[in-house]
Coordinates of C-alpha atoms and ligand atoms in Angstrom, one line a residue:
M256 CA -16.8 2.0 20.5
V257 CA -13.6 2.7 18.3
D258 CA -12.0 6.1 18.7
L259 CA -9.2 7.2 16.8
R260 CA -9.0 10.8 17.2
G261 CA -5.3 11.9 17.7
R262 CA -3.9 8.7 16.4
D263 CA -1.0 8.5 14.2
F264 CA -1.3 6.0 11.4
L265 CA 2.2 4.6 10.8
K266 CA 1.8 0.9 10.5
L267 CA -1.3 -1.6 10.6
L268 CA 0.6 -3.6 13.3
D269 CA -0.4 -0.7 15.7
F270 CA -4.1 -1.1 15.0
T271 CA -6.7 -3.9 16.2
P272 CA -8.6 -5.8 13.7
E273 CA -11.9 -3.9 15.1
E274 CA -10.0 -0.4 14.3
I275 CA -9.1 -1.5 11.0
R276 CA -12.7 -2.8 10.1
H277 CA -14.0 0.5 11.5
L278 CA -11.7 2.5 9.0
L279 CA -13.2 0.3 6.2
K280 CA -16.9 1.2 7.3
V281 CA -16.1 4.8 7.4
A282 CA -14.3 4.5 4.0
R283 CA -17.6 2.8 2.5
G284 CA -19.9 5.8 3.8
L285 CA -17.3 8.3 2.2
K286 CA -17.4 6.3 -1.2
K287 CA -21.1 6.4 -1.2
S288 CA -21.3 10.2 -0.3
K289 CA -18.6 11.0 -3.1
H290 CA -20.6 8.9 -5.6
E291 CA -23.9 10.6 -4.7
G292 CA -22.5 13.9 -4.7
T293 CA -23.4 14.6 -1.0
P294 CA -21.2 17.1 0.7
H295 CA -18.8 15.9 3.4
N296 CA -16.8 18.8 4.3
Y297 CA -16.5 17.6 7.9
L298 CA -13.0 18.9 8.5
K299 CA -13.5 22.4 7.2
G300 CA -11.0 24.8 8.4
K301 CA -8.2 22.3 8.9
Q302 CA -5.0 22.3 7.2
V303 CA -2.7 19.3 6.4
A304 CA 0.9 18.9 5.0
L305 CA 2.1 16.4 2.8
I306 CA 5.7 15.3 2.6
F307 CA 6.9 13.4 -0.2
E308 CA 10.7 12.4 -0.5
K309 CA 9.7 9.7 -3.2
D310 CA 7.3 10.3 -6.3
S311 CA 3.7 9.4 -6.1
T312 CA 0.5 9.8 -8.1
R313 CA -2.2 7.9 -6.1
T314 CA -1.2 8.5 -2.7
R315 CA -0.6 12.2 -3.3
C316 CA -3.7 12.8 -5.2
S317 CA -5.8 10.8 -2.7
F318 CA -4.4 12.9 0.2
E319 CA -5.1 16.3 -1.7
A320 CA -8.3 15.4 -3.4
G321 CA -9.6 13.9 -0.2
A322 CA -8.4 16.8 2.0
T323 CA -10.4 19.2 -0.4
D324 CA -13.5 17.0 -0.2
L325 CA -13.2 17.1 3.6
G326 CA -13.3 20.7 3.6
M327 CA -9.5 21.1 4.3
H328 CA -6.4 22.8 2.5
A329 CA -3.3 20.6 1.8
T330 CA 0.3 22.0 1.2
Y331 CA 2.4 19.6 -0.9
I332 CA 6.2 19.6 0.2
G333 CA 8.1 17.7 -2.6
P334 CA 11.5 16.1 -2.6
T335 CA 13.2 19.5 -3.3
G336 CA 12.1 23.1 -2.5
S337 CA 11.8 22.7 1.3
Q338 CA 14.7 22.7 4.0
L339 CA 13.9 19.2 5.1
G340 CA 17.0 17.0 5.1
K341 CA 19.5 19.3 3.7
K342 CA 19.3 22.2 6.3
E343 CA 16.6 21.0 8.8
T344 CA 16.2 17.8 10.6
I345 CA 12.8 15.7 10.7
A346 CA 12.3 16.5 14.4
D347 CA 12.6 20.2 13.8
T348 CA 10.4 19.9 10.7
A349 CA 8.1 18.0 12.6
R350 CA 8.0 20.7 15.5
V351 CA 7.3 23.5 13.1
L352 CA 4.7 21.8 10.8
C353 CA 2.5 20.6 13.8
R354 CA 2.3 24.4 14.8
M355 CA 0.9 25.2 11.4
Y356 CA -1.1 22.2 10.5
D357 CA -3.7 19.6 11.9
G358 CA -2.1 16.6 10.3
I359 CA 1.1 15.6 8.4
E360 CA 1.6 13.0 5.7
Y361 CA 5.1 11.5 5.2
R362 CA 6.3 9.3 2.2
G363 CA 9.9 8.5 2.2
F364 CA 12.5 5.9 3.2
D365 CA 13.3 4.3 6.5
Q366 CA 10.2 3.6 8.8
T367 CA 12.3 5.1 11.6
I368 CA 11.8 8.6 9.8
V369 CA 8.0 8.5 10.0
E370 CA 7.9 7.2 13.5
D371 CA 10.6 10.0 14.6
L372 CA 8.3 12.5 12.9
A373 CA 5.2 11.2 14.9
K374 CA 7.4 11.3 18.1
Y375 CA 8.1 15.0 17.4
S376 CA 4.7 16.1 16.2
S377 CA 1.7 17.0 18.5
V378 CA -0.8 16.3 15.4
P379 CA -1.4 12.9 13.7
V380 CA 1.3 11.8 11.3
W381 CA 0.1 9.3 8.3
N382 CA 2.7 7.0 6.6
G383 CA 2.0 7.4 2.9
L384 CA 4.7 4.7 2.2
T385 CA 8.1 3.9 3.6
N386 CA 10.7 1.4 2.7
E387 CA 9.1 -1.2 5.2
F388 CA 5.5 -0.4 5.2
H389 CA 2.5 1.0 3.1
P390 CA -0.6 1.2 5.4
T391 CA -3.0 3.3 3.5
Q392 CA -2.5 0.9 0.5
M393 CA -3.7 -2.0 2.5
L394 CA -6.8 -0.4 3.4
A395 CA -7.9 0.1 -0.2
D396 CA -6.8 -3.5 -1.1
V397 CA -8.8 -5.2 1.5
M398 CA -11.8 -2.6 0.9
T399 CA -11.6 -3.9 -2.8
V400 CA -11.5 -7.6 -1.7
E401 CA -14.4 -7.0 0.4
E402 CA -16.5 -5.5 -2.4
E403 CA -15.8 -8.4 -4.5
F404 CA -16.5 -11.2 -2.4
G405 CA -18.8 -9.6 0.2
S406 CA -16.6 -10.6 3.2
L407 CA -12.8 -11.1 4.0
K408 CA -13.3 -14.3 6.1
G409 CA -11.6 -17.4 4.6
I410 CA -10.2 -15.3 1.5
T411 CA -6.9 -16.5 0.3
L412 CA -4.7 -13.8 -1.1
C413 CA -1.0 -14.8 -2.9
F414 CA 1.5 -12.0 -3.0
C415 CA 3.9 -13.0 -6.2
G416 CA 7.2 -11.3 -6.2
D417 CA 9.3 -9.2 -4.0
A418 CA 7.8 -10.2 -0.6
R419 CA 9.9 -8.3 1.7
N420 CA 9.2 -5.0 0.1
N421 CA 6.7 -2.3 1.7
V422 CA 3.7 -3.9 0.0
G423 CA 4.6 -7.5 0.6
N424 CA 5.3 -7.0 4.3
S425 CA 1.9 -4.7 4.7
L426 CA -0.2 -7.3 3.0
M427 CA 1.0 -10.1 5.2
V428 CA 0.1 -7.8 8.2
V429 CA -3.3 -7.0 7.1
C430 CA -4.2 -10.4 6.1
S431 CA -3.1 -11.9 9.6
K432 CA -5.2 -9.0 11.3
L433 CA -8.3 -9.5 9.4
G434 CA -8.3 -13.4 9.6
M435 CA -7.3 -13.9 5.9
N436 CA -4.9 -16.6 4.6
F437 CA -1.9 -15.1 3.2
V438 CA 0.5 -16.9 0.8
C439 CA 3.7 -15.6 -0.7
A440 CA 5.1 -16.8 -3.8
A441 CA 8.9 -15.7 -4.1
P442 CA 12.4 -17.0 -4.2
K443 CA 13.8 -17.8 -0.4
E444 CA 15.9 -14.6 -1.0
L445 CA 13.0 -12.4 -1.1
F446 CA 10.7 -13.8 1.6
P447 CA 9.5 -11.5 4.3
E448 CA 11.9 -11.2 7.3
E449 CA 11.5 -14.1 9.6
K450 CA 10.8 -11.8 12.7
L451 CA 7.7 -10.3 10.8
V452 CA 6.6 -13.5 9.7
E453 CA 6.7 -14.9 13.4
T454 CA 4.7 -11.6 14.7
C455 CA 2.0 -12.2 11.7
K456 CA 1.7 -15.8 12.8
E457 CA 1.1 -15.1 16.4
I458 CA -1.5 -12.5 15.3
C459 CA -3.1 -15.2 13.1
K460 CA -3.7 -17.3 16.3
E461 CA -6.1 -14.9 17.5
T462 CA -7.7 -14.0 14.3
G463 CA -7.9 -17.3 12.5
G464 CA -5.7 -16.3 9.6
S465 CA -2.9 -18.1 8.2
I466 CA 0.5 -17.6 6.4
R467 CA 2.2 -19.8 4.0
L468 CA 5.6 -18.9 2.1
E469 CA 6.1 -21.0 -1.1
T470 CA 8.9 -20.9 -3.5
D471 CA 6.8 -22.9 -6.0
I472 CA 4.6 -20.5 -7.9
M473 CA 2.0 -23.1 -9.0
K474 CA 1.6 -24.5 -5.6
A475 CA 1.4 -21.0 -4.0
T476 CA -1.5 -19.7 -6.5
K477 CA -3.6 -23.1 -6.6
N478 CA -7.2 -21.9 -6.3
V479 CA -6.3 -18.6 -4.7
D480 CA -9.0 -15.7 -4.6
V481 CA -6.7 -12.9 -5.0
L482 CA -3.4 -12.7 -7.0
Y483 CA -1.3 -9.6 -6.1
T484 CA 1.8 -8.2 -7.2
D485 CA 4.3 -5.3 -7.3
V486 CA 7.2 -3.9 -9.0
W487 CA 10.4 -5.8 -8.8
V488 CA 12.5 -2.8 -7.8
S489 CA 11.1 -0.4 -5.6
M490 CA 11.7 3.4 -5.3
G491 CA 14.8 4.2 -3.7
E492 CA 16.4 1.0 -4.8
P493 CA 19.3 1.2 -7.3
M494 CA 18.6 0.5 -11.2
E495 CA 21.4 -1.9 -11.3
L496 CA 19.3 -4.3 -9.3
W497 CA 17.0 -4.9 -12.2
K498 CA 19.2 -7.6 -13.7
E499 CA 19.2 -9.5 -10.6
R500 CA 15.6 -9.1 -9.8
I501 CA 14.6 -10.0 -13.3
D502 CA 16.6 -13.4 -13.1
L503 CA 15.1 -14.0 -9.7
L504 CA 11.4 -13.2 -10.1
L505 CA 10.7 -13.9 -13.8
P506 CA 9.4 -17.3 -12.7
Y507 CA 7.0 -15.3 -10.3
Q508 CA 5.3 -13.3 -13.2
V509 CA 1.5 -13.2 -12.9
N510 CA 0.5 -14.4 -16.2
K511 CA -2.3 -16.6 -17.8
K512 CA -0.9 -19.7 -16.7
V513 CA -1.0 -18.3 -13.1
L514 CA -4.4 -17.0 -13.5
D515 CA -5.7 -20.0 -14.8
N516 CA -4.1 -22.0 -11.8
A517 CA -6.1 -19.7 -9.4
S518 CA -9.7 -20.0 -8.4
D519 CA -12.3 -19.2 -11.1
R520 CA -13.5 -16.2 -9.4
A521 CA -9.9 -15.0 -8.8
I522 CA -9.2 -11.3 -9.0
F523 CA -5.9 -9.5 -9.9
L524 CA -4.6 -6.6 -7.8
H525 CA -1.8 -4.4 -8.0
C526 CA -1.0 -1.3 -6.1
L527 CA 0.3 0.4 -9.1
P528 CA 2.3 1.7 -11.0
S529 CA 2.8 -1.3 -13.0
F530 CA 5.3 -2.6 -15.7
H531 CA 2.9 -4.5 -17.9
N532 CA 3.7 -3.0 -21.3
T533 CA 6.8 -0.8 -22.7
G534 CA 4.6 2.4 -22.5
T535 CA 7.0 4.1 -19.9
S536 CA 10.5 5.2 -19.9
I537 CA 11.8 2.5 -17.6
G538 CA 9.6 0.0 -19.2
K539 CA 11.4 0.7 -22.4
E540 CA 14.7 0.6 -21.0
I541 CA 14.2 -2.6 -19.5
F542 CA 13.0 -3.9 -23.1
E543 CA 16.2 -2.4 -24.6
K544 CA 18.4 -4.0 -22.2
Y545 CA 16.8 -7.3 -21.2
G546 CA 14.2 -8.1 -24.1
L547 CA 11.3 -8.1 -21.6
K548 CA 8.0 -6.4 -22.7
E549 CA 6.3 -7.1 -19.4
M550 CA 7.6 -7.6 -15.9
E551 CA 5.6 -8.5 -12.7
V552 CA 2.2 -9.0 -14.5
S553 CA 1.6 -9.9 -18.3
D554 CA -0.4 -7.2 -20.3
E555 CA -3.1 -9.8 -20.8
V556 CA -3.8 -10.4 -16.9
F557 CA -3.6 -6.7 -16.3
E558 CA -6.1 -5.8 -18.8
S559 CA -8.2 -9.1 -18.3
S560 CA -11.7 -9.1 -16.7
H561 CA -10.3 -10.4 -13.5
S562 CA -8.2 -7.2 -13.1
R563 CA -9.7 -4.8 -10.3
V564 CA -6.5 -2.5 -10.3
F565 CA -8.6 0.7 -11.2
E566 CA -11.2 -0.1 -8.6
E567 CA -8.3 -0.5 -5.9
A568 CA -6.8 2.8 -7.1
E569 CA -10.0 4.5 -6.6
N570 CA -10.4 3.2 -3.3
R571 CA -7.2 4.8 -2.3
L572 CA -9.0 8.1 -2.0
H573 CA -12.1 6.8 0.2
T574 CA -9.6 4.8 2.5
I575 CA -7.3 7.9 2.9
K576 CA -10.2 10.1 3.5
A577 CA -11.3 7.9 6.3
V578 CA -7.9 7.9 7.8
M579 CA -7.6 11.5 7.9
L580 CA -11.4 12.0 9.2
E581 CA -11.3 9.6 11.8
T582 CA -7.7 10.8 13.4
L583 CA -8.8 14.6 12.9
K584 CA -12.2 14.8 13.8
K585 CA -13.4 16.7 17.1
Ligands
CP712 N1 0.3 2.6 -5.1 C1 0.7 3.9 -4.6 O1 1.3 4.2 -3.6 O2 0.9 4.7 -5.8 P1 1.5 6.0 -5.9 O3 3.1 5.8 -5.7 O4 1.4 6.7 -7.2 O5 1.2 7.0 -4.8
NVA713 N1 7.0 -1.3 -3.8 C1 6.8 -0.1 -4.4 C2 5.2 0.3 -4.1 C3 4.8 1.4 -5.0 C4 3.6 2.1 -4.5 C5 7.9 0.9 -4.1 O1 8.2 1.1 -3.0 O2 8.2 1.5 -5.1

């Protein structure tokens, strides 16, 4: 019997495969209720605080809309407008907020900050993205993969790009935990940290999963079931990094040639937001400076029938609700 009441949700390394599967099952139920219009305000009267030191569309909206669906009220605390950081430490903020709220979400910088917040808070703390991990994203990702293929067993997922960022790290962890095959296609400089790779390889011994790191994109993506990529420069990293990252990662772009190399049934996933055209201010700036119209994924693949990025984005809502429900319920 899985019981997650009162637990923090800081990184997937802290959870057993059974606990992760349980959250996915709850998310499937919540998705059904949402689609059928069945009320599910199981947490009526509770309140959550959402701290965002970095921008967000999906995560913020999933926590806010999800809290409302579950009968709760959410307070958004953005990068400016509160005392956090300038006049008040994370420890003091945690000790204040947990006297007013039933749960706290944090999106920001070092993983140590969210771990500290949890240490000083008497209510559950949820990681909405740090530099190292993005655990709520992973639940939506594997939910989408399972919806597509009916099961996760034996599925091979290849992450192409900056594999030592929060999304790359977390994908390697979730694949290991759920017995999937994780492949990374990246230049050596951007391979995930060796210590995390070793930890995941140990987990794979128990779960039947596997980890493979490749510098050759065609070798990495041959016959894979899931192609996954993320932005080449993450939030919090300097704009000056773009030139270096373009040089390093252009060979790892997910384009038609890569898609054709994958399995015929392959799907494309991306946590979003994505630079697949010049429709954004950063996209335009990169085009003007470097002449690139699309970056980590070509527009052709992003818009193709293999793309499941918007199903994946929707699943952020259902999975984040599952995390709030299971950790806050009585
Ligand atoms: N994928 C994701 O976390 O998106 P946001 O940055 O919009 O929350
Ligand atoms: N790696 C990206 C993920 C965004 C959801 C970032 O941290 O900006």
